Coordinates of C-alpha atoms in Angstrom, one line a residue:
Chain L
A27 CA 20.8 71.1 -66.1
Q28 CA 20.4 74.7 -65.0
K29 CA 16.6 76.5 -65.8
I30 CA 14.6 79.2 -65.2
T31 CA 11.0 79.4 -65.5
Q32 CA 8.7 82.3 -65.2
T33 CA 5.0 81.2 -66.0
Q34 CA 3.2 84.7 -66.2
P35 CA 3.4 86.0 -69.6
G36 CA 2.2 88.9 -68.8
M37 CA 0.3 90.9 -65.7
F38 CA -1.6 93.6 -64.6
V39 CA -0.7 96.0 -61.9
Q40 CA -3.3 98.8 -60.9
E41 CA -1.1 101.9 -59.6
K42 CA 0.3 101.9 -56.2
E43 CA -0.6 98.5 -55.8
A44 CA 2.2 95.8 -55.1
V45 CA 2.9 92.9 -57.6
T46 CA 4.3 89.6 -57.6
L47 CA 6.1 88.5 -60.7
D48 CA 7.0 84.6 -60.5
C49 CA 10.1 82.4 -60.7
T50 CA 11.3 79.2 -60.2
Y51 CA 15.1 77.7 -61.3
D52 CA 16.6 74.2 -61.1
T53 CA 19.7 73.9 -60.6
S54 CA 22.3 71.3 -58.8
D55 CA 24.7 73.3 -57.6
P56 CA 25.0 74.6 -54.3
S57 CA 26.1 77.2 -54.9
Y58 CA 23.9 79.7 -57.2
G59 CA 22.7 83.2 -57.7
L60 CA 19.7 84.7 -59.0
F61 CA 18.9 87.7 -60.3
W62 CA 16.5 89.7 -61.7
Y63 CA 16.1 92.7 -64.5
K64 CA 13.8 95.2 -65.7
Q65 CA 13.5 95.5 -69.7
P66 CA 11.5 98.8 -70.8
S67 CA 10.2 99.1 -73.8
S68 CA 13.7 101.5 -75.0
G69 CA 15.4 98.2 -74.7
E70 CA 17.9 98.2 -72.2
M71 CA 18.9 95.4 -69.7
I72 CA 18.4 97.1 -65.7
F73 CA 19.8 95.1 -63.0
L74 CA 17.1 95.2 -60.2
I75 CA 18.1 92.4 -57.4
Y76 CA 20.6 89.9 -56.3
Q77 CA 20.3 86.7 -53.7
G78 CA 22.8 84.3 -53.1
S79 CA 22.3 80.9 -52.5
Y80 CA 23.8 81.0 -49.0
D81 CA 21.8 84.6 -47.9
Q82 CA 20.0 84.2 -45.4
Q83 CA 17.9 87.2 -45.9
N84 CA 15.5 87.9 -48.6
A85 CA 17.5 90.2 -50.5
T86 CA 15.4 94.3 -50.7
E87 CA 16.6 97.2 -52.9
G88 CA 13.9 99.9 -52.5
R89 CA 10.5 99.0 -53.5
Y90 CA 11.9 95.7 -54.9
S91 CA 12.1 92.7 -52.9
L92 CA 13.0 89.3 -53.5
N93 CA 10.7 86.2 -52.2
F94 CA 13.4 83.6 -51.7
Q95 CA 12.5 79.9 -50.9
K96 CA 15.0 77.8 -51.4
A97 CA 13.2 74.4 -50.6
R98 CA 10.8 75.4 -53.3
K99 CA 13.3 76.7 -55.7
S100 CA 11.6 80.0 -55.9
A101 CA 12.7 83.9 -56.3
N102 CA 10.2 85.9 -56.8
L103 CA 10.0 89.2 -57.2
V104 CA 8.1 91.9 -55.6
I105 CA 7.3 95.2 -56.5
S106 CA 5.7 97.5 -53.9
A107 CA 3.9 100.7 -54.7
S108 CA 3.6 100.4 -58.8
Q109 CA 4.7 102.9 -60.3
L110 CA 3.1 103.6 -64.5
G111 CA 7.2 103.4 -65.2
D112 CA 7.5 100.2 -63.9
S113 CA 5.7 98.8 -66.9
A114 CA 7.9 96.7 -68.6
M115 CA 9.1 93.1 -69.2
Y116 CA 10.9 91.5 -66.3
F117 CA 13.9 88.8 -66.8
C118 CA 14.8 86.5 -64.1
A119 CA 17.7 84.5 -64.4
M120 CA 20.8 82.5 -62.8
R121 CA 23.9 82.1 -62.6
E122 CA 25.2 78.6 -61.0
G123 CA 28.5 79.3 -58.4
R124 CA 29.7 81.6 -56.4
G125 CA 30.8 84.0 -58.9
N126 CA 34.5 84.8 -58.4
Q127 CA 35.2 82.9 -61.5
G128 CA 32.1 85.1 -63.3
G129 CA 29.7 83.0 -65.0
K130 CA 27.1 83.0 -67.7
L131 CA 23.8 83.9 -66.4
I132 CA 20.3 81.3 -68.0
F133 CA 17.5 83.5 -68.4
G134 CA 14.0 82.9 -68.1
Q135 CA 10.8 83.8 -70.7
G136 CA 10.6 87.5 -69.3
T137 CA 7.2 88.8 -67.6
E138 CA 5.3 91.4 -69.1
L139 CA 4.4 93.8 -66.3
S140 CA 1.5 96.8 -67.2
V141 CA 0.6 99.0 -64.8
K142 CA -2.5 100.3 -65.1
P143 CA -3.3 104.4 -63.9
Chain U
D16 CA 23.4 104.4 -67.1
S17 CA 25.4 101.4 -66.2
G18 CA 28.8 102.4 -67.2
V19 CA 28.8 99.7 -69.9
T20 CA 29.0 101.6 -73.5
Q21 CA 28.2 99.8 -76.6
T22 CA 28.5 101.0 -79.9
P23 CA 26.3 101.5 -82.2
K24 CA 23.3 101.7 -81.0
H25 CA 21.5 100.3 -84.4
L26 CA 22.8 98.6 -87.5
I27 CA 21.2 97.6 -90.9
T28 CA 23.1 95.2 -93.3
A29 CA 22.8 92.7 -95.8
T30 CA 23.0 88.9 -95.9
G31 CA 26.3 88.0 -95.9
Q32 CA 28.1 91.0 -94.8
R33 CA 30.7 91.1 -91.9
V34 CA 29.8 93.7 -88.7
T35 CA 31.6 94.3 -85.4
L36 CA 30.1 95.3 -82.7
R37 CA 31.9 97.3 -79.5
C38 CA 32.0 97.4 -76.1
S39 CA 34.1 99.1 -73.7
P40 CA 33.1 98.1 -70.3
R41 CA 32.5 99.6 -66.6
S42 CA 35.9 100.7 -65.3
G43 CA 37.8 98.4 -63.1
D44 CA 35.5 95.6 -64.7
L45 CA 37.8 92.3 -65.8
S46 CA 34.9 90.6 -67.4
V47 CA 32.7 90.8 -70.3
Y48 CA 30.2 88.8 -71.8
W49 CA 28.1 88.6 -75.0
Y50 CA 24.2 88.3 -74.8
Q51 CA 22.4 87.7 -78.2
Q52 CA 18.3 88.3 -77.5
S53 CA 15.9 87.3 -80.0
L54 CA 12.1 86.7 -80.3
D55 CA 12.4 82.8 -80.8
Q56 CA 15.2 82.0 -78.6
G57 CA 15.1 84.5 -75.9
L58 CA 18.1 85.9 -74.2
Q59 CA 20.9 83.7 -74.7
F60 CA 24.3 83.2 -73.5
L61 CA 27.2 84.1 -76.2
I62 CA 31.0 84.0 -74.8
Q63 CA 32.7 85.1 -71.8
Y64 CA 36.0 87.2 -71.4
Y65 CA 38.0 87.7 -68.5
N66 CA 40.9 90.0 -68.6
G67 CA 41.9 88.9 -72.0
E68 CA 41.3 85.3 -72.0
E69 CA 38.0 83.5 -73.3
R70 CA 36.5 82.2 -70.0
A71 CA 33.2 80.5 -71.4
K72 CA 31.2 80.2 -74.6
G73 CA 27.3 79.0 -75.1
N74 CA 25.6 78.5 -78.1
I75 CA 27.5 80.8 -80.4
L76 CA 28.1 80.2 -83.8
E77 CA 31.0 79.1 -85.5
R78 CA 30.4 82.8 -87.9
F79 CA 30.6 84.6 -84.9
S80 CA 34.1 85.4 -83.1
A81 CA 34.9 87.8 -79.9
Q82 CA 37.9 89.0 -78.2
Q83 CA 38.9 91.3 -75.4
F84 CA 41.4 93.8 -76.4
P85 CA 44.4 94.8 -73.4
D86 CA 42.2 98.2 -72.5
L87 CA 39.5 95.1 -71.5
H88 CA 36.7 96.6 -74.6
S89 CA 35.8 93.8 -76.1
E90 CA 34.3 93.2 -80.1
L91 CA 32.2 90.7 -81.6
N92 CA 32.6 89.7 -85.2
L93 CA 30.0 88.7 -87.1
S94 CA 30.1 87.2 -90.6
S95 CA 28.4 85.9 -93.8
L96 CA 25.2 87.4 -91.6
E97 CA 22.0 85.4 -92.0
L98 CA 18.3 87.2 -91.5
G99 CA 17.8 84.7 -88.6
D100 CA 20.8 87.0 -86.3
S101 CA 18.8 90.2 -86.9
A102 CA 18.8 90.3 -82.9
L103 CA 19.8 92.6 -79.6
Y104 CA 23.0 92.4 -79.0
F105 CA 24.3 92.8 -75.5
C106 CA 27.7 93.4 -73.9
A107 CA 27.6 93.1 -69.9
S108 CA 30.7 93.5 -67.4
S109 CA 31.0 92.8 -63.9
V110 CA 33.4 92.1 -61.0
A111 CA 34.2 88.5 -60.8
R112 CA 34.1 88.2 -57.6
E113 CA 31.1 86.7 -54.8
G114 CA 28.3 87.6 -56.4
N115 CA 29.3 88.7 -59.6
I116 CA 26.3 91.2 -60.7
Q117 CA 26.7 91.7 -64.4
Y118 CA 25.8 95.2 -65.7
F119 CA 24.5 95.4 -68.9
G120 CA 24.7 97.7 -72.3
A121 CA 22.2 99.1 -73.5
G122 CA 22.4 97.2 -76.7
T123 CA 23.5 96.7 -80.4
R124 CA 20.1 96.2 -82.4
L125 CA 21.1 94.3 -85.3
S126 CA 18.8 94.1 -88.8
V127 CA 19.4 91.5 -91.6
L128 CA 18.4 92.6 -94.5

């Protein structure tokens, strides 16, 4: 059965430093997608970054990068040069299949990141 | 702004009542998803519609139902509400293609008193 595990309930990082949020996943489907979302205290869910299981390169979006290690089934989010506005809950999610038929997301429990000035 | 619109933002109601949550997807997105976020269950998939037809079902209670209309907006109906139904309900939409990135609305916060 598909599963997402985020083992860090909470993390602190100093402003302007980099931080890595851990995510491991489990699936028997060779095709899948991995996602990270940010949920600020206001409650909305903001899409950050996507990695397909067949993508050769690690995904990057601005200050966000996804450290994809397929053999270890991990998809860690790296945020470079942390900003105060990065303080939020971060969710890792997975979708089985290529996505061309849609597909539900399975979420981890989340990691609450606090950025210190 | 994700382009997905959910109304209302907040809803306060009593046990036993029925409510309707509304979602307008991003322009061009044919897939709509509903998720429930609660403290004890986390984020759970409820149901997916694609171009008006139900595509997948998750842990959706029988008291809950949804539909997607010809203009692609969707409604989630929650009936015989219980205290435990209090949660944040999200709608997301996507283009069902490679990747299938789901963009979420701001959510409807339901409080059942």
